[in-house]
Coordinates of C-alpha atoms in Angstrom, one line a residue:
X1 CA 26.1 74.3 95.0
X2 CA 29.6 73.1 97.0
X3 CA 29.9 72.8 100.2
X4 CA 31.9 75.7 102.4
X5 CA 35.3 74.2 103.3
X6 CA 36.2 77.5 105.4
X7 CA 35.2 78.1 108.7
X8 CA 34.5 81.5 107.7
X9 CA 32.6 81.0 104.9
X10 CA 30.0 78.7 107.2
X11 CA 29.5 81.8 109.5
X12 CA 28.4 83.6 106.3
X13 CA 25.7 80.9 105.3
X14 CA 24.3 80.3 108.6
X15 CA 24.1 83.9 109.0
X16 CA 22.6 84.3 105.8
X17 CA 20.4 81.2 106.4
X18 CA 18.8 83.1 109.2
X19 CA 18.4 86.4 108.3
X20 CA 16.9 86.4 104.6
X21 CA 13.8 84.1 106.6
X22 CA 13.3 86.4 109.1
X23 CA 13.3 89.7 107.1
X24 CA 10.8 88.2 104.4
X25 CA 9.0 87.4 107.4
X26 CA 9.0 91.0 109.2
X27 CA 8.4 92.6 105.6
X28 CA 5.5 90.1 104.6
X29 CA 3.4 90.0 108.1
X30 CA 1.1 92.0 109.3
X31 CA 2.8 92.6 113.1
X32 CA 3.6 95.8 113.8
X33 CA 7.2 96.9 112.9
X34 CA 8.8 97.2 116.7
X35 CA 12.3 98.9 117.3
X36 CA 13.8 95.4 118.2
X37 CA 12.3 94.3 114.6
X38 CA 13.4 97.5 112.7
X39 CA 17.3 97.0 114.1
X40 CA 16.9 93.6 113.1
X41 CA 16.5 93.9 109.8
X42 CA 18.8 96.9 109.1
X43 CA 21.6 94.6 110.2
X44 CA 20.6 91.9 108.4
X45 CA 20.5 94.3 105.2
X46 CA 23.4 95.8 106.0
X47 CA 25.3 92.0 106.0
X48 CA 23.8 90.7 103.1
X49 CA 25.0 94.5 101.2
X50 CA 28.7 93.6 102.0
X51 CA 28.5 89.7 101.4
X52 CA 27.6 90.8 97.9
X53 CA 30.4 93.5 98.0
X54 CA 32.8 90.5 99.1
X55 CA 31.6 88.0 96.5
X56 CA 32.1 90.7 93.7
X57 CA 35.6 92.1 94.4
X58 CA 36.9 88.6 94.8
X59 CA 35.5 87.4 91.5
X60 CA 37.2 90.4 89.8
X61 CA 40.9 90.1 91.4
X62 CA 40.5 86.2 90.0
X63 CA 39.9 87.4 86.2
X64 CA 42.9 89.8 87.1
X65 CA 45.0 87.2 88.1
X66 CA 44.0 84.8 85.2
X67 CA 45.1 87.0 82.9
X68 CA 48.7 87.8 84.6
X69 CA 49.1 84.2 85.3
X70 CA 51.0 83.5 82.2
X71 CA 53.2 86.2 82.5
X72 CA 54.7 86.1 86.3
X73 CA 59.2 87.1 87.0
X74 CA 60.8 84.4 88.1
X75 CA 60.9 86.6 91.6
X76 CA 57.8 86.3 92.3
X77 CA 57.4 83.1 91.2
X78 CA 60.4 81.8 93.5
X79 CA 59.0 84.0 96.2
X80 CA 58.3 81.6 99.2
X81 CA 55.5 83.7 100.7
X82 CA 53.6 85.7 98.1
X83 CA 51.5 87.0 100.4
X84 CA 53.9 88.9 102.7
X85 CA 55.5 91.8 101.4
X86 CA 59.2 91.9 101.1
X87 CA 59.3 95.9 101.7
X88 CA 59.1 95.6 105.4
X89 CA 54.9 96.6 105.4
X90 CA 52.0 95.1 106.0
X91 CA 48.4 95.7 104.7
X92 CA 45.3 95.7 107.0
X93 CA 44.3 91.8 108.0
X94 CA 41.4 92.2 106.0
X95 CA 42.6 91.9 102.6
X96 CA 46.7 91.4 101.1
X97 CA 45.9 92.9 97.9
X98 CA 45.2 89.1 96.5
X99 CA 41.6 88.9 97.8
X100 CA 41.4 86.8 100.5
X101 CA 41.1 87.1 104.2
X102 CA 43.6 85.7 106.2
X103 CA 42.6 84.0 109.6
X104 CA 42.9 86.1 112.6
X105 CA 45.2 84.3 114.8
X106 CA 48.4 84.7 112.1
X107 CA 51.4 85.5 113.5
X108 CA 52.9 88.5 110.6
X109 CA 56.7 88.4 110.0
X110 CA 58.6 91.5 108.6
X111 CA 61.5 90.5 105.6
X112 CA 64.4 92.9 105.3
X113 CA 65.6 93.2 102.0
X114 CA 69.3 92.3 101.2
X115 CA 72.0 94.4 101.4
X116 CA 73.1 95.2 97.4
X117 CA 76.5 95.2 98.7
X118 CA 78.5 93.6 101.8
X119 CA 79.2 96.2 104.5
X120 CA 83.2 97.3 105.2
X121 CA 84.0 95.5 108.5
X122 CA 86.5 98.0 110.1
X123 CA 90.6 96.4 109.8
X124 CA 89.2 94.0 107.3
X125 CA 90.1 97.0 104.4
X126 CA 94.0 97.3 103.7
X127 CA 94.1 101.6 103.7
X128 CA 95.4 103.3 101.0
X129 CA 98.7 104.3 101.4
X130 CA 99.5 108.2 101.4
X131 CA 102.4 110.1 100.1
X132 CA 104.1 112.5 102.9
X133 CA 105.5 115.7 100.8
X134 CA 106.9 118.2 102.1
X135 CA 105.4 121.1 103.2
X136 CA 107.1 124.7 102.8
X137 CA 107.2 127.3 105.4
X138 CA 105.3 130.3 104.9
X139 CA 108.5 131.8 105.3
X140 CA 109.8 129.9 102.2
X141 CA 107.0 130.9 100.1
X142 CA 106.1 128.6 96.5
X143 CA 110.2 128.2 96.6
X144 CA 112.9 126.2 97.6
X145 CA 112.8 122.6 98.5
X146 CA 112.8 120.4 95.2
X147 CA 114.2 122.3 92.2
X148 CA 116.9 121.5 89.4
X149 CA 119.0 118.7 89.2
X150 CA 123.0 117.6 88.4
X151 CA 124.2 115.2 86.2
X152 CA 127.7 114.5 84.8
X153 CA 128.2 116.4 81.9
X154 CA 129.0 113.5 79.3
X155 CA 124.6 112.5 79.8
X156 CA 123.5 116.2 79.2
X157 CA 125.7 117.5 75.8
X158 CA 122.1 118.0 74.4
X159 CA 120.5 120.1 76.7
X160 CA 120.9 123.7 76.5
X161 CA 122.1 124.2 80.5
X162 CA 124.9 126.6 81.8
X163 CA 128.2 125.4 83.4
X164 CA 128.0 126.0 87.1
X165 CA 131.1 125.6 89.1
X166 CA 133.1 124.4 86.7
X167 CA 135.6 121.5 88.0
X168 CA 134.6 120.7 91.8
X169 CA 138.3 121.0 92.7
X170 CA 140.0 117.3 92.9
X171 CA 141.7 116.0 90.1
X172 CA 140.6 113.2 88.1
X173 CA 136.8 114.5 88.8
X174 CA 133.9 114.5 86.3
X175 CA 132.8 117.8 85.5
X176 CA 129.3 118.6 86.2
X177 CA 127.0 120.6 84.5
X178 CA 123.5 121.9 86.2
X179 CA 120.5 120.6 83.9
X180 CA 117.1 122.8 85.0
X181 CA 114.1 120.3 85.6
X182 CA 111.8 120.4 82.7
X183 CA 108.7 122.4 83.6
X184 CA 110.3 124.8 86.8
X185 CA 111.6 128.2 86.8
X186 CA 113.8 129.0 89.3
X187 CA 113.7 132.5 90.4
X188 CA 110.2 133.5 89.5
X189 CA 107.1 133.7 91.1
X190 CA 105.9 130.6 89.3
X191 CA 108.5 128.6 90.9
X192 CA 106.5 125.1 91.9
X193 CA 108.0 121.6 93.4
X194 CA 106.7 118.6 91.5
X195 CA 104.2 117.0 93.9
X196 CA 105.2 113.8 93.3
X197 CA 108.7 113.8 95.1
X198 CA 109.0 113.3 98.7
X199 CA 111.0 115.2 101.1
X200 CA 114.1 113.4 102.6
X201 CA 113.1 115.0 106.0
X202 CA 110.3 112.8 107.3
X203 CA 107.6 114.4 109.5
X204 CA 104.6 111.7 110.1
X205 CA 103.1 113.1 113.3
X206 CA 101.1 116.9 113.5
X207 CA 104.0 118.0 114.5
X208 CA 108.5 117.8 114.9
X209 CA 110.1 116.7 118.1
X210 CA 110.1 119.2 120.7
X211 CA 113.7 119.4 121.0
X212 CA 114.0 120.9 117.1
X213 CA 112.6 124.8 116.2
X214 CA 110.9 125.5 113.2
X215 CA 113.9 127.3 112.2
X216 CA 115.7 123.6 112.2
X217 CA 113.0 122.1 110.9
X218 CA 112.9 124.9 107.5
X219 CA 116.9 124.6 107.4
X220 CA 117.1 120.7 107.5
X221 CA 114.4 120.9 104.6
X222 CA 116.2 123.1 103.0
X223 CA 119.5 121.4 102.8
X224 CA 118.3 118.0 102.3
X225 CA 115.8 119.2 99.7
X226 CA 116.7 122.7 98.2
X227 CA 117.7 122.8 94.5
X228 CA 121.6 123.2 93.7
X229 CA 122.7 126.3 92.1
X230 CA 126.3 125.8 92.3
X231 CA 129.4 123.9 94.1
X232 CA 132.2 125.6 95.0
X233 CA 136.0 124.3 96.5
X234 CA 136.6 125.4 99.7
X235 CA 140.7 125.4 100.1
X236 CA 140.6 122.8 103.3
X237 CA 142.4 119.7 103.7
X238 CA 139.0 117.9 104.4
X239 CA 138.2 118.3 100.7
X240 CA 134.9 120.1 101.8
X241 CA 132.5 121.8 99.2
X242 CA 130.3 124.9 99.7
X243 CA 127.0 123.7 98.3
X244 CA 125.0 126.8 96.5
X245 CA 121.2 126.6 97.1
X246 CA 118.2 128.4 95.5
X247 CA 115.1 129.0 96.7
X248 CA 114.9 130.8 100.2
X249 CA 113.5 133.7 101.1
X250 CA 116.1 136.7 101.3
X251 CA 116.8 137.2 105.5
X252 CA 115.2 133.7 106.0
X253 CA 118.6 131.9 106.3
X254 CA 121.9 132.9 106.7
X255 CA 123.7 132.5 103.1
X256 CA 126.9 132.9 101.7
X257 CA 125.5 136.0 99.5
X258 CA 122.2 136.7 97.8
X259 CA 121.7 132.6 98.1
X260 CA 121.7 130.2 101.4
X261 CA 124.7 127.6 101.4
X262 CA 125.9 124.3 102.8
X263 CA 129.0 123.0 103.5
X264 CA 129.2 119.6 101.9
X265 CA 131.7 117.0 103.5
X266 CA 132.9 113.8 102.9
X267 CA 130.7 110.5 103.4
X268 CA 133.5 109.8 106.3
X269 CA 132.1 112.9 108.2
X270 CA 128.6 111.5 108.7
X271 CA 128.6 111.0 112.0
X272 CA 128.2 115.0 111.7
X273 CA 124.7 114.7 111.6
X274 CA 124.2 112.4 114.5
X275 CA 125.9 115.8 116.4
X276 CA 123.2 117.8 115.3
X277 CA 120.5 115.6 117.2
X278 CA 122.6 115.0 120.3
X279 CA 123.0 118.9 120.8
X280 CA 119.2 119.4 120.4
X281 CA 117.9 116.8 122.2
X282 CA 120.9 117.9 125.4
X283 CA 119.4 121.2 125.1
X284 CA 122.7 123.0 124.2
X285 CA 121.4 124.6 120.5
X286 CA 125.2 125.1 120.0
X287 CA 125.8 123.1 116.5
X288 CA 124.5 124.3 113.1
X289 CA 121.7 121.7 111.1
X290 CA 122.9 119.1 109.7
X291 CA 121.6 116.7 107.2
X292 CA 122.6 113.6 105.1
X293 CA 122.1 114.5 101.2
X294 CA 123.2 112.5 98.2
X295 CA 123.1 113.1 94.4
X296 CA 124.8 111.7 91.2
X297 CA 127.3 113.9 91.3
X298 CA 128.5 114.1 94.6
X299 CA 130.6 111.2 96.0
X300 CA 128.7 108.8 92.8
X301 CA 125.9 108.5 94.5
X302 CA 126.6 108.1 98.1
X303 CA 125.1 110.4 101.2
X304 CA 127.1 113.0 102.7
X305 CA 126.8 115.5 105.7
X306 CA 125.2 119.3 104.6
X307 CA 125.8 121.2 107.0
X308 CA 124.4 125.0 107.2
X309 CA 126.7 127.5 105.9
X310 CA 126.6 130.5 108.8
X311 CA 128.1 134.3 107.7
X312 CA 127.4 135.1 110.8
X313 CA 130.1 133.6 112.6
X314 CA 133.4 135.0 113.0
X315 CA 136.4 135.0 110.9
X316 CA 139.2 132.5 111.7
X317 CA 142.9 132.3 111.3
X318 CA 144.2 129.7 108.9
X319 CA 146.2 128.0 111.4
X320 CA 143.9 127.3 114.2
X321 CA 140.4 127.7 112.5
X322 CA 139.6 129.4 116.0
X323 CA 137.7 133.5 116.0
X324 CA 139.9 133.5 120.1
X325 CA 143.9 132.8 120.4
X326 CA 143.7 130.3 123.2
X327 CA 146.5 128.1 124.6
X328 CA 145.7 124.8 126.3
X329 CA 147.4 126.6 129.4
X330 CA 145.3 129.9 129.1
X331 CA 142.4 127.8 128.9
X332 CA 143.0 125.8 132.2
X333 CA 143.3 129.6 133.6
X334 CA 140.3 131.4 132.3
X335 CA 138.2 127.8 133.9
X336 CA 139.5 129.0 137.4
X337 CA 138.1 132.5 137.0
X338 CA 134.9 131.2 136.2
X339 CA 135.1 134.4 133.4
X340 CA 131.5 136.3 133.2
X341 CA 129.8 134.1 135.1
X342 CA 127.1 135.2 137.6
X343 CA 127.3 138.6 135.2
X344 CA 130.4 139.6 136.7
X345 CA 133.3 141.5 135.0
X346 CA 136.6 139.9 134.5
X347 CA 139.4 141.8 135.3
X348 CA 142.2 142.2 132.8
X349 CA 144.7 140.3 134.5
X350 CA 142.4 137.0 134.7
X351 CA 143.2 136.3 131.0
X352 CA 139.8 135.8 130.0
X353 CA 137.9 136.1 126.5
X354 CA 134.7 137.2 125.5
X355 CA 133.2 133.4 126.0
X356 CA 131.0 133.1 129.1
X357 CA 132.3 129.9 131.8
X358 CA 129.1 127.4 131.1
X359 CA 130.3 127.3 127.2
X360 CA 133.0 125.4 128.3
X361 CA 131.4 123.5 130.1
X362 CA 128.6 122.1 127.4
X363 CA 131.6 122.3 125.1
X364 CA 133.6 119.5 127.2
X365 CA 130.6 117.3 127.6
X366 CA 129.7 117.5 124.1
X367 CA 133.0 116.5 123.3
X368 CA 133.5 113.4 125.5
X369 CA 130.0 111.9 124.4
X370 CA 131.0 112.1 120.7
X371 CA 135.3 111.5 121.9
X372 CA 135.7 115.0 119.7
X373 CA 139.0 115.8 119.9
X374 CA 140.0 118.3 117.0
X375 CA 139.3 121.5 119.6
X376 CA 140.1 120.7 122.9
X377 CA 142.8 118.0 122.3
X378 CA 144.5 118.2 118.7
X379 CA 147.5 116.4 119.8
X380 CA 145.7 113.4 120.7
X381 CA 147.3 113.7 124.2
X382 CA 144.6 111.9 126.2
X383 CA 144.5 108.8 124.4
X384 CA 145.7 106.5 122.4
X385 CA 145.0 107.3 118.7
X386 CA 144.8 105.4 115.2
X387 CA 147.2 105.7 112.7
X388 CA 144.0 107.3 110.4
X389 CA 143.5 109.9 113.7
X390 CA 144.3 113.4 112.3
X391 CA 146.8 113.8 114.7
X392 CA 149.3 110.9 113.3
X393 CA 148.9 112.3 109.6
X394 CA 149.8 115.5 110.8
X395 CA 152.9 114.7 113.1
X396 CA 151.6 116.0 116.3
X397 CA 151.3 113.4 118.5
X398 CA 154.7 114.0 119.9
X399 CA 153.9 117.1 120.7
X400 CA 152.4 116.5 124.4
X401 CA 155.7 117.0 126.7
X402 CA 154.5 120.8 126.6
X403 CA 150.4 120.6 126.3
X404 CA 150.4 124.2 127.9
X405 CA 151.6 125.9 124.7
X406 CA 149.1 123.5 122.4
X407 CA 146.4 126.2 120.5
X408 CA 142.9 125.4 120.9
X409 CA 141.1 124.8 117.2
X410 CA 137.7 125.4 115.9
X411 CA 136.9 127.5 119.0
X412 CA 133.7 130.0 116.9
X413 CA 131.6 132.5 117.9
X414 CA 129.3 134.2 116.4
X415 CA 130.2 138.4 115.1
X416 CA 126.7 139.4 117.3
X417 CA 126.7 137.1 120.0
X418 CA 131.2 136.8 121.3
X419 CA 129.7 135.0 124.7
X420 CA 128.3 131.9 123.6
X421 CA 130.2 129.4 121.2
X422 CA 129.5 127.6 118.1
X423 CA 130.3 123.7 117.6
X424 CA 131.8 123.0 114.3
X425 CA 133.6 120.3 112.8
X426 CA 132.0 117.8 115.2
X427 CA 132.9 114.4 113.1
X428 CA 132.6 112.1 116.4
X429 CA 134.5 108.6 116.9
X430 CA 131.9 105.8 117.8
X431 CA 134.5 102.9 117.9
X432 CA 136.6 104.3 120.8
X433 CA 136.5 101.6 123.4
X434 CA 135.8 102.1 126.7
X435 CA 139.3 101.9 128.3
X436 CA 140.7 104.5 125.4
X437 CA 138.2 107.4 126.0
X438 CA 140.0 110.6 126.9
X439 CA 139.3 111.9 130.1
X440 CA 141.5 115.1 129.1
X441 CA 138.3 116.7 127.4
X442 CA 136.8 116.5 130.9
X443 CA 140.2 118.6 132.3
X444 CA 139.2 121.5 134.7
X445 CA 135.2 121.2 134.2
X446 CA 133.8 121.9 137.5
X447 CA 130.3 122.3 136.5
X448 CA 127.9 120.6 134.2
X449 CA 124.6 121.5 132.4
X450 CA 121.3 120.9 134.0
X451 CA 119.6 120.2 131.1
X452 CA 122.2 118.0 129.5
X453 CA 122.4 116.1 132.0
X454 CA 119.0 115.4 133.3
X455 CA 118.6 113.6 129.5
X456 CA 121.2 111.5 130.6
X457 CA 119.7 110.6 133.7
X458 CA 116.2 110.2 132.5
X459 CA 116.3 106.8 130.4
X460 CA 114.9 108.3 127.1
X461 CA 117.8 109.5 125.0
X462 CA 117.5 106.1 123.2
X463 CA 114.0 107.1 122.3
X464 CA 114.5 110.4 121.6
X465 CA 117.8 109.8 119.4
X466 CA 115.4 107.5 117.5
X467 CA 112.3 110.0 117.2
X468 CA 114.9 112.4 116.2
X469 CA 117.3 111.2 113.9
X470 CA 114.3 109.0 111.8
X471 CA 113.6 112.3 110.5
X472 CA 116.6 112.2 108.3
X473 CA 115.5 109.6 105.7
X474 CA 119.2 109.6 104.1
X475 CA 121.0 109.1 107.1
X476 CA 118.9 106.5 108.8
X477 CA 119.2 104.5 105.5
X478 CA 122.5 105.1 105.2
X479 CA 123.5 103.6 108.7
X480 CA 121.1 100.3 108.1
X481 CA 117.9 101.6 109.6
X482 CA 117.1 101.1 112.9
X483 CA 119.8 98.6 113.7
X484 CA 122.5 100.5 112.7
X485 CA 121.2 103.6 114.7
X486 CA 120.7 101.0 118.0
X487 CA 124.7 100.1 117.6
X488 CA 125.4 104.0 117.5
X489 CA 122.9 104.9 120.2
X490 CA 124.5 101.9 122.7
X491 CA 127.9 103.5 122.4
X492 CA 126.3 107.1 123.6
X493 CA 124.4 105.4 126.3
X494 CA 127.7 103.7 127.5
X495 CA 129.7 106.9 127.7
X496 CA 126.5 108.9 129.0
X497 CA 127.0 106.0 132.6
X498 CA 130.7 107.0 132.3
X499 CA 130.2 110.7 132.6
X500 CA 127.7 110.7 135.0
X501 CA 129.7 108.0 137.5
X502 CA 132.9 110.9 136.6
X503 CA 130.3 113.4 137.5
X504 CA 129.7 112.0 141.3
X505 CA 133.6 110.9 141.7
X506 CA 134.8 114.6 141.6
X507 CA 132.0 116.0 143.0
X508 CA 131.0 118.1 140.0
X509 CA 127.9 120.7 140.0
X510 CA 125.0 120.4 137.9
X511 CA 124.2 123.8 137.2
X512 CA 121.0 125.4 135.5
X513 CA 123.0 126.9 132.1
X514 CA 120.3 128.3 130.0
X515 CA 121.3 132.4 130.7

């Protein structure tokens, strides 16, 4: 027999050392069996019953574990505790499954498993990068912004495509044919854009600058995106195209015809688009969109100003591009007679037209932010001009000894609406320097829009020129990004001081305008 090395096990024997005496005693005498006796020997029984229960059960587990010896993983061989479980459980303290009793002043510790994979630590992950497309308006339908494409007709012999437009107009020109994108049907109700072209007008946030409608917002996507059906001359010394667009929604746009059209200009005319923001973000809404578009037909390569063919507005004469016969003198006249203002009559002898006062007076501010002078000042009397100013190439700038007789040009309205004006032809002049800005535009302008000039006054038109004009992705390339736009913006913001110091020296009113 060995000796007990376990504190436990010498309980058992000394236990057992007493009892099996006394119940051979209590069984074998003669004494008569008390209660004290009777509980005595139950529990002794009782013991001895679950000693032998004990003894048996652990002899078992070590045949079990004999056999499996051999045949142990390498985990749970490595496993530095084989007697706590890894799954984050523990069995009662009278047995671990391996048939011993553990002491009762242990102290159980619960493993977590190991993560199969590492966790994603939040800006430790570069994102994916998403694609912005375009989105149509409902009013556009499945039609309209991305559709078929140009190319000079010497790289498309081999396809089977029909000449559109012919000759664009200037001599020595490639001809052009239209070649229809493989895949799209123009026309049809299974008209669809590919989904992997971006649109040039950019739109990051839930929604555009407050300044631009969702009527810009369709038009600029239209122009800047919109397939080309056809290009057309128009007879003007600019050398200006009517672009032909498909895709839009009949009524959605004005169009020249069944089709929406834009006028395309030269890449000098870019500062056309640049307009177009101003006006919006001065809250006149008197110029038409306006967006930079390029293509490899058109200028090889380089962006040019689209801007939004209107059939609205009314015809012109040849000479004076104007829909009103105005003299520089006249003009002066109809200012003093504040014409329709306050919704009063004029009276025939005034000498005023159809155009309410405050146009005239947003026209002239426009005007002297951007130094337009091809409406107000086609003579170039009020400053001193360039040798590449219109005015020198046509021969007029003698013409100022008798400025009352000069005709006002590209002075529009619009066939429903004869009171309020329409800005066209708004190519602006950002290198004018400071001391060669003409003051003329400014000329009998006693008033000044509210709204214009609150802009001015509030500190963020640089901000908002920048929101705005970053939608155009052609144009804001086109000037050198953001840098370029800063120079251009600087020049506004100098000229915005200057109007608004003019503003306090004649004691000019700032008027609410929006009637």
């Amino acid at each position: 027999m060995t000796c007990p090395d376990k504190p436990g096990q010498l309980i058992n024997w000394f236990i057992c050392s007493l009892c099996v005496p006394r119940v051979r005693k209590l069984w074998s005498s003669r004494r008569p069996r008390t209660r004290r006796n009777l509980l005595l020997g139950t529990a002794c029984a009782i013991y001895l019953g679950f000693l032998v229960s004990q003894v048996g059960r652990a002899s078992l587990q070590q045949g079990r574990a004999a056999e499996k010896g051999p045949h142990r993983g390498r985990d749970t061989v490595e496993a530095p505790f084989p007697e706590i479980p890894l799954d984050g459980t523990l069995a009662p303290p009278e047995s671990q499954g391996n048939g011993t009793t553990l002491p009762l002043n242990v102290v159980y510790i619960t493993l977590r498993s190991k993560r199969s994979k590492p966790a994603n630590i939040r800006g430790t992950v570069k994102p994916k990068r998403r694609k912005k497309y375009a989105v149509a308006s409902p009013a556009l339908g499945q039609e309209a912004l991305v559709g078929p494409s140009l190319q000079p007709q010497e790289a498309a012999r081999a396809a089977d495509a029909e000449v559109q437009g012919g000759n664009p107009g200037k001599v020595g020109e490639r001809p052009w044919r239209l070649i229809r994108g493989s895949g799209v049907q123009v026309g049809g109700s299974d008209f669809q854009r590919p989904e992997t072209r971006e649109s040039n007008i950019r739109i990051y946030s839930e929604s555009a600058p407050s300044w631009l409608s969702k009527e810009d917002i369709l038009r600029m996507r239209l122009l800047a995106d919109g397939a080309v059906a056809g290009l057309h001359p128009v007879s003007s010394k600019s050398g200006a195209r009517l672009l032909v667009l498909e895709g839009s929604a009949a009524g959605s746009v004005p169009g020249c015809g069944p089709s929406p059209c834009g006028l395309l200009k030269q890449p000098l005319d870019m500062s056309e688009v640049f307009a177009f923001h101003l006006d919006r973000i001065l809250g006149l809404n008197r110029t038409l969109p306006s967006v930079s578009r390029k293509s490899e037909f058109i200028q090889d390569g380089r962006p040019c100003p689209v801007i939004l063919w209107d059939s609205s507005l009314s015809p012109t004469s040849n000479e004076t591009h104007s829909s009103v016969k105005l003299t520089w003198g006249t003009y002066q006249q109809s200012l003093k007679q504040k014409c329709w203002q306050n919704g009063r009559v004029p009276k025939p002898e005034w000498g005023c037209t159809e155009i309410h006062h405050h146009e005239w007076s947003k026209l002239a501010l426009f005007d002297f932010l951007l130094q337009i002078y091809n409406r107000l000042d086609i003579n170039c009397c009020g400053f001193r001009p360039r040798k590449e100013d219109a005015c020198v190439q046509n021969g007029l700038r003698p013409k100022c000894d008798n400025q009352d007789s000069v005709a006002l040009a590209h002075v529009i309205q619009r066939k429903h609406d004869p009171r309020h004006l329409v800005f066209i032809d708004n190519k602006g002049f950002f290198d004018r320097s400071e001391d060669n800005l003409n003051f003329k535009l400014l000329e009998g302008i006693k008033e000044f829009p509210e709204s214009a000039v609150s802009v001015l006054k509030s500190q963020h038109l640089r901000q908002k020129l920048l929101q705005s004009l970053f939608l155009d992705k052609v144009y804001w390339e086109s000037q050198g990004g953001r840098q370029g736009i800063e120079k251009l913006i600087d020049v506004i913001e100098q000229r915005a001081k200057i109007l608004l110091t003019y503003i306090n020296a004649h004691g000019a009113k700032v008027l609410p305008m929006n009637e």
